[in-house]
Short mmCIF file of C-alpha atoms in Angstrom, two decimals:
data_model
loop_
_atom_site.label_atom_id
_atom_site.label_comp_id
_atom_site.label_asym_id
_atom_site.label_seq_id
_atom_site.Cartn_x
_atom_site.Cartn_y
_atom_site.Cartn_z
CA MET A 1 -27.62 -28.55 27.82
CA ASP A 2 -27.20 -28.65 31.48
CA SER A 3 -24.31 -28.01 33.91
CA LEU A 4 -23.61 -27.42 37.63
CA PRO A 5 -25.64 -24.53 38.82
CA LEU A 6 -23.69 -21.17 38.73
CA LYS A 7 -22.66 -19.91 42.06
CA ALA A 8 -25.00 -17.37 43.50
CA GLY A 9 -23.44 -13.86 44.17
CA PRO A 10 -24.12 -12.04 47.41
CA GLU A 11 -26.72 -9.39 47.72
CA ALA A 12 -25.69 -6.00 46.46
CA SER A 13 -23.69 -4.09 49.11
CA PRO A 14 -24.81 -0.52 49.67
CA VAL A 15 -22.86 1.86 47.48
CA ALA A 16 -22.01 5.33 49.06
CA LEU A 17 -23.36 8.35 47.25
CA VAL A 18 -21.89 11.75 47.18
CA PRO A 19 -23.69 14.25 49.56
CA GLU A 20 -25.65 16.81 47.74
CA TRP A 21 -23.95 19.70 49.37
CA ALA A 22 -20.66 18.68 47.67
CA THR A 23 -22.11 19.22 44.20
CA ARG A 24 -23.88 22.60 45.02
CA PRO A 25 -21.07 25.06 45.74
CA GLY A 26 -23.39 28.05 44.95
CA ALA A 27 -23.28 30.82 42.27
CA SER A 28 -19.79 31.83 41.26
CA PRO A 29 -18.12 29.73 43.98
CA SER A 30 -14.38 30.40 44.93
CA GLU A 31 -11.75 27.95 43.92
CA ALA A 32 -11.31 26.89 47.45
CA ASP A 33 -15.16 26.17 47.98
CA ALA A 34 -15.35 24.25 44.69
CA ALA A 35 -12.12 22.27 45.52
CA PHE A 36 -13.65 21.33 48.90
CA GLY A 37 -16.68 19.89 47.29
CA ALA A 38 -14.62 18.07 44.67
CA GLY A 39 -12.38 16.57 47.42
CA ALA A 40 -15.37 15.31 49.33
CA ALA A 41 -16.94 13.79 46.19
CA LEU A 42 -13.64 12.09 45.20
CA ALA A 43 -13.24 10.72 48.71
CA VAL A 44 -16.58 8.85 48.16
CA LEU A 45 -15.72 7.70 44.69
CA ASP A 46 -12.24 6.68 46.03
CA GLY A 47 -13.95 3.97 48.30
CA ILE A 48 -15.76 2.35 45.35
CA VAL A 49 -12.76 2.46 43.07
CA ARG A 50 -10.47 0.82 45.61
CA SER A 51 -12.94 -1.88 46.42
CA GLN A 52 -12.82 -3.07 42.70
CA PRO A 53 -16.20 -4.59 42.58
CA GLU A 54 -16.92 -7.47 40.28
CA TRP A 55 -18.95 -5.11 38.15
CA SER A 56 -16.26 -2.52 37.75
CA GLY A 57 -15.73 -3.45 34.11
CA VAL A 58 -19.24 -2.60 33.03
CA TRP A 59 -19.11 0.57 35.27
CA GLN A 60 -15.94 1.80 33.61
CA ALA A 61 -17.33 0.96 30.11
CA ARG A 62 -20.68 2.92 30.78
CA LEU A 63 -18.56 5.99 31.84
CA ALA A 64 -16.45 5.65 28.68
CA LEU A 65 -19.59 5.50 26.53
CA ALA A 66 -20.84 8.89 28.24
CA ALA A 67 -17.48 10.60 27.68
CA ALA A 68 -17.38 9.33 24.00
CA GLN A 69 -20.82 10.91 23.50
CA GLU A 70 -19.69 14.17 24.86
CA THR A 71 -16.47 14.03 22.83
CA LEU A 72 -18.51 13.79 19.62
CA THR A 73 -20.56 16.82 20.78
CA PHE A 74 -17.23 18.68 21.05
CA PHE A 75 -16.56 17.58 17.35
CA ARG A 76 -20.11 18.53 16.52
CA ARG A 77 -20.96 15.01 15.66
CA GLN A 78 -24.04 13.84 17.65
CA GLN A 79 -24.19 10.18 18.14
CA SER A 80 -26.50 7.83 20.20
CA ALA A 81 -25.24 5.38 22.71
CA GLU A 82 -26.80 2.64 20.42
CA ALA A 83 -24.86 3.73 17.42
CA LEU A 84 -21.58 3.89 19.34
CA ARG A 85 -22.09 0.34 20.65
CA ASP A 86 -22.67 -0.77 17.06
CA ALA A 87 -19.51 0.87 15.89
CA LEU A 88 -17.49 -1.45 18.02
CA LEU A 89 -19.64 -4.57 18.53
CA LEU A 90 -20.53 -4.94 14.78
CA THR A 91 -17.05 -4.34 13.51
CA PRO A 92 -14.78 -7.36 12.84
CA PRO A 93 -11.81 -7.68 15.43
CA GLN A 94 -9.22 -6.25 12.97
CA GLY A 95 -11.78 -4.02 11.12
CA ASP A 96 -12.04 -0.13 11.30
CA PRO A 97 -14.86 1.03 13.55
CA GLY A 98 -14.88 4.47 11.95
CA PRO A 99 -14.21 7.77 13.48
CA ASP A 100 -16.88 7.53 16.17
CA GLY A 101 -15.84 4.05 17.18
CA HIS A 102 -12.23 5.19 17.51
CA VAL A 103 -13.31 7.85 19.94
CA LEU A 104 -15.16 5.20 22.12
CA ARG A 105 -12.18 2.98 21.89
CA ALA A 106 -9.93 5.80 23.14
CA TRP A 107 -12.08 6.33 26.22
CA GLN A 108 -12.40 2.56 26.91
CA ALA A 109 -8.53 2.41 26.84
CA LEU A 110 -8.34 5.00 29.83
CA SER A 111 -9.41 2.46 32.42
CA GLU A 112 -6.69 0.15 31.13
CA ARG A 113 -3.93 2.59 31.38
CA ARG A 114 -2.12 2.39 34.81
CA ALA A 115 1.51 2.93 33.59
CA ALA A 116 3.15 6.08 32.64
CA ILE A 117 2.13 7.79 29.47
CA ALA A 118 4.60 7.52 26.59
CA THR A 119 4.77 9.16 23.10
CA PRO A 120 3.50 6.05 21.16
CA LEU A 121 0.38 5.91 23.31
CA LEU A 122 -0.20 9.67 22.89
CA ARG A 123 0.22 9.37 19.09
CA ASP A 124 -2.31 6.57 19.06
CA LEU A 125 -4.87 8.60 21.16
CA ALA A 126 -4.45 11.60 18.93
CA ALA A 127 -5.21 9.37 15.90
CA ASP A 128 -8.29 7.95 17.82
CA PHE A 129 -9.53 11.47 18.52
CA GLY A 130 -8.79 12.61 14.98
CA ILE A 131 -6.31 15.41 15.93
CA ARG A 132 -2.81 16.22 14.81
CA PHE A 133 0.04 15.07 17.02
CA ASP A 134 2.41 17.79 17.02
CA GLY A 135 3.37 21.07 18.84
CA ILE A 136 2.84 21.03 22.55
CA LEU A 137 1.55 17.52 22.45
CA LEU A 138 5.06 16.31 21.85
CA ASP A 139 5.96 17.61 25.28
CA ILE A 140 3.19 15.99 27.12
CA PRO A 141 5.16 13.06 28.46
CA ALA A 142 7.65 15.29 30.18
CA LEU A 143 4.94 17.59 31.54
CA LEU A 144 3.09 14.60 33.03
CA ASP A 145 6.22 13.49 34.73
CA ASP A 146 6.83 16.88 36.29
CA LEU A 147 3.18 17.36 37.45
CA GLU A 148 3.19 13.86 38.90
CA GLN A 149 6.18 14.80 41.10
CA ALA A 150 5.14 18.39 41.94
CA ALA A 151 3.45 19.47 45.03
CA GLY A 152 -0.18 20.45 45.05
CA SER A 153 -3.51 18.69 44.76
CA PRO A 154 -4.52 16.26 41.92
CA LEU A 155 -7.01 18.85 40.74
CA HIS A 156 -4.22 21.60 40.55
CA SER A 157 -2.14 19.15 38.37
CA ALA A 158 -5.06 18.58 36.09
CA ALA A 159 -5.73 22.28 35.74
CA VAL A 160 -2.12 23.07 34.81
CA LEU A 161 -2.15 20.28 32.27
CA LEU A 162 -5.34 21.50 30.64
CA GLU A 163 -4.23 25.13 30.54
CA THR A 164 -0.98 24.20 29.00
CA ILE A 165 -2.55 22.19 26.20
CA ALA A 166 -5.28 24.79 25.63
CA ARG A 167 -2.81 27.58 25.05
CA ASP A 168 -1.43 26.07 21.92
CA ARG A 169 -3.94 23.42 20.90
CA PRO A 170 -7.58 24.10 21.91
CA ASP A 171 -8.55 21.52 19.27
CA ALA A 172 -6.87 18.87 21.41
CA GLU A 173 -9.31 19.33 24.55
CA PRO A 174 -10.59 15.80 24.36
CA LEU A 175 -7.13 14.56 24.66
CA GLY A 176 -6.39 16.92 27.43
CA LEU A 177 -9.47 15.73 29.46
CA TRP A 178 -8.39 12.13 28.95
CA LEU A 179 -4.95 12.92 30.36
CA ALA A 180 -6.42 15.00 33.21
CA ASP A 181 -8.59 11.95 34.32
CA TRP A 182 -5.45 9.85 34.10
CA MET A 183 -3.53 12.38 36.12
CA ILE A 184 -6.12 12.55 38.90
CA ALA A 185 -6.14 8.77 39.19
CA ARG A 186 -2.43 8.57 39.18
CA ARG A 187 -2.08 11.22 41.93
CA LEU A 188 -4.77 9.38 44.01
CA ARG A 189 -3.06 6.00 43.41
CA TRP A 190 -6.27 4.45 42.06
CA PRO A 191 -5.96 0.97 40.60
CA ARG A 192 -7.65 2.21 37.29
CA PRO A 193 -8.52 5.73 35.98
CA LEU A 194 -12.18 6.62 35.35
CA PRO A 195 -13.61 8.82 32.48
CA LEU A 196 -15.01 11.74 34.54
CA ILE A 197 -14.38 15.34 33.45
CA MET A 198 -15.47 14.99 29.74
CA THR A 199 -18.87 13.72 30.89
CA GLN A 200 -19.46 17.06 32.41
CA ARG A 201 -17.99 19.24 29.59
CA SER A 202 -21.36 20.58 28.64
CA GLY A 203 -22.82 20.81 32.02
CA PRO A 204 -23.53 23.81 34.42
CA PRO A 205 -19.96 24.15 35.86
CA PHE A 206 -18.32 25.32 32.61
CA ARG A 207 -21.23 27.59 31.51
CA THR A 208 -20.58 31.36 31.89
CA ALA A 209 -23.04 33.82 33.50
CA GLY A 210 -26.33 33.63 31.49
CA GLY A 211 -25.55 30.17 30.16
CA ARG A 212 -24.54 31.61 26.68
CA GLY A 213 -20.87 30.77 26.75
CA ARG A 214 -18.35 28.29 28.16
CA CYS A 215 -15.42 28.98 30.61
CA LYS A 216 -12.25 27.84 29.00
CA PRO A 217 -8.89 26.89 30.43
CA ALA A 218 -6.78 29.71 31.91
CA GLU A 219 -9.86 32.11 31.94
CA PRO A 220 -10.99 33.55 35.24
CA GLY A 221 -13.09 30.97 37.17
CA TYR A 222 -11.82 28.06 35.13
CA ARG A 223 -10.21 26.19 38.02
CA ALA A 224 -13.33 26.55 40.25
CA ALA A 225 -15.43 25.33 37.24
CA LEU A 226 -13.06 22.40 36.87
CA CYS A 227 -13.47 21.44 40.49
CA ALA A 228 -17.22 21.70 40.26
CA ALA A 229 -17.27 19.55 37.22
CA VAL A 230 -15.15 16.88 39.06
CA ALA A 231 -17.64 16.93 41.89
CA LEU A 232 -20.62 16.39 39.53
CA ALA A 233 -18.74 13.80 37.63
CA ALA A 234 -17.88 11.82 40.70
CA ALA A 235 -21.44 12.09 42.07
CA ASP A 236 -22.75 10.75 38.78
CA ALA A 237 -20.12 7.94 38.74
CA CYS A 238 -21.31 6.87 42.27
CA ARG A 239 -25.01 6.93 41.26
CA ARG A 240 -24.13 4.70 38.21
CA ALA A 241 -22.19 2.31 40.50
CA ALA A 242 -25.10 2.06 42.89
CA GLU A 243 -27.43 1.12 40.05
CA LEU A 244 -24.98 -1.36 38.49
CA SER A 245 -24.43 -2.96 41.88
CA ARG A 246 -28.14 -3.62 42.19
CA ARG A 247 -28.33 -4.95 38.49
CA ALA A 248 -25.25 -7.21 39.12
CA ALA A 249 -26.76 -8.70 42.20
CA GLN A 250 -30.05 -9.33 40.27
CA LEU A 251 -27.99 -11.09 37.60
CA GLN A 252 -26.07 -13.19 40.16
CA ASP A 253 -29.29 -14.16 41.76
CA VAL A 254 -30.92 -15.20 38.51
CA SER A 255 -27.86 -17.23 37.57
CA ARG A 256 -28.99 -19.87 40.09
CA LYS A 257 -31.88 -20.56 37.81
CA VAL A 258 -29.84 -20.87 34.47
CA ARG A 259 -28.49 -24.27 33.61
CA THR A 260 -27.08 -23.49 30.08
CA LYS A 261 -23.59 -24.87 29.64
CA GLY A 262 -21.20 -21.95 29.16
CA ALA A 263 -23.64 -19.55 30.99
CA ALA A 264 -21.05 -18.61 33.57
CA LYS A 265 -18.77 -17.04 30.75
CA VAL A 266 -21.61 -14.99 29.57
CA ILE A 267 -22.36 -13.81 33.10
CA ARG A 268 -18.76 -12.75 33.44
CA LEU A 269 -18.82 -10.88 30.11
CA LEU A 270 -22.01 -9.04 31.22
CA LEU A 271 -20.05 -7.91 34.35
CA GLU A 272 -17.10 -6.88 32.50
CA ARG A 273 -18.48 -5.11 29.38
CA ASP A 274 -20.97 -2.46 28.47
CA ALA A 275 -22.73 -4.76 26.06
CA VAL A 276 -22.45 -8.26 24.60
CA LEU A 277 -23.59 -9.51 21.24
CA ALA A 278 -26.57 -11.94 21.42
CA THR A 279 -24.18 -14.48 19.72
CA ALA A 280 -21.89 -14.38 22.74
CA PRO A 281 -18.64 -14.81 20.68
CA GLY A 282 -15.75 -16.35 22.57
CA THR A 283 -17.92 -18.26 25.08
CA GLY A 284 -18.13 -21.49 23.10
CA LEU A 285 -21.96 -21.25 22.91
CA SER A 286 -23.72 -21.92 19.69
CA ARG A 287 -25.71 -19.02 18.19
CA TRP A 288 -28.95 -20.71 19.17
CA ALA A 289 -27.89 -21.52 22.70
CA ALA A 290 -26.59 -17.93 23.21
CA GLY A 291 -29.76 -16.39 22.02
CA ARG A 292 -31.89 -18.65 24.12
CA LEU A 293 -29.67 -17.82 27.19
CA PHE A 294 -30.13 -14.10 26.79
CA GLU A 295 -33.86 -14.34 26.15
CA ARG A 296 -33.98 -16.36 29.52
CA LEU A 297 -31.95 -13.72 31.33
CA GLU A 298 -34.10 -11.04 29.86
CA SER A 299 -37.31 -12.65 30.81
CA LEU A 300 -35.95 -13.00 34.45
CA GLY A 301 -35.15 -9.30 34.57
CA ALA A 302 -31.34 -9.86 34.74
CA VAL A 303 -30.40 -8.13 31.41
CA ARG A 304 -31.75 -5.56 28.91
CA GLU A 305 -31.84 -5.65 25.16
CA LEU A 306 -29.94 -2.42 24.17
CA SER A 307 -30.20 -2.11 20.46
CA GLY A 308 -33.97 -2.11 19.94
CA ARG A 309 -33.65 -4.37 16.94
CA ASN A 310 -34.97 -7.81 16.14
CA SER A 311 -31.68 -8.95 14.59
CA PHE A 312 -28.02 -8.31 15.60
CA ARG A 313 -29.27 -7.87 19.20
CA ILE A 314 -27.08 -6.61 21.91
CA TYR A 315 -27.59 -7.21 25.69
CA GLY A 316 -26.20 -5.68 28.78
CA LEU A 317 -26.93 -4.84 32.55
#
């Protein structure tokens, strides 16, 4: 089936990267030094977030996937990116994706949340993370409102939030980090929040001397560690953005060679989502036409097959 050629997108615009010095505050940095690096990193990331590139959807989704994997590590449940994708993509729309799928769904929801946080949402998030919704968690909406109005930097607000939750509910750390990312975005007036801090939870910033322990909220050095983690997370997000910008430009360039009816909808999905089923549901393409389209895009270097299977295949940038 033929249609009008898809409009070719522009070449990838250069995406700024965080300078290396911002992510290397040195051994045992002071809170001020770490905060300076985090501020520099967030300033670079801020430019990308505000530009709202056409591939921002897949970018946010890939960050959510990384955060979900780290969350499962917190819960002592290791899971691959492929298995997490399957948990959502191979589950019917009204079906239960299982505990791991719920965790991924929670992180995907972060980038959709621009409004204030209310109790019903918190209850749903707690359920997705598999934690009890009681105690200090009931007071979170009021605390968030106070922190949003308070003086101080976004990172200070995030630290206060995490320390408050950790005092009574250390098991709710994933929810706390979700809310901390939301708070940072809210204070910076970003159009959409990004999953950031959780992606660095097991990283160097939070490791104690010798690397055998982990610095926890309210402990000495935690706020400096939090700032260092934000700097690393922002740098990683910028690197991912640069790579996805190049891949999106390649996809748009290849789209000129594709004449399958309905291809434009598939291209849009690939720019908006982490992954798309080979059957391309919701695009109006038959299973055969969708499969042929993805094979064509893959042969032209525009997409990758992400599952490693010969059936129930999944594609993405």
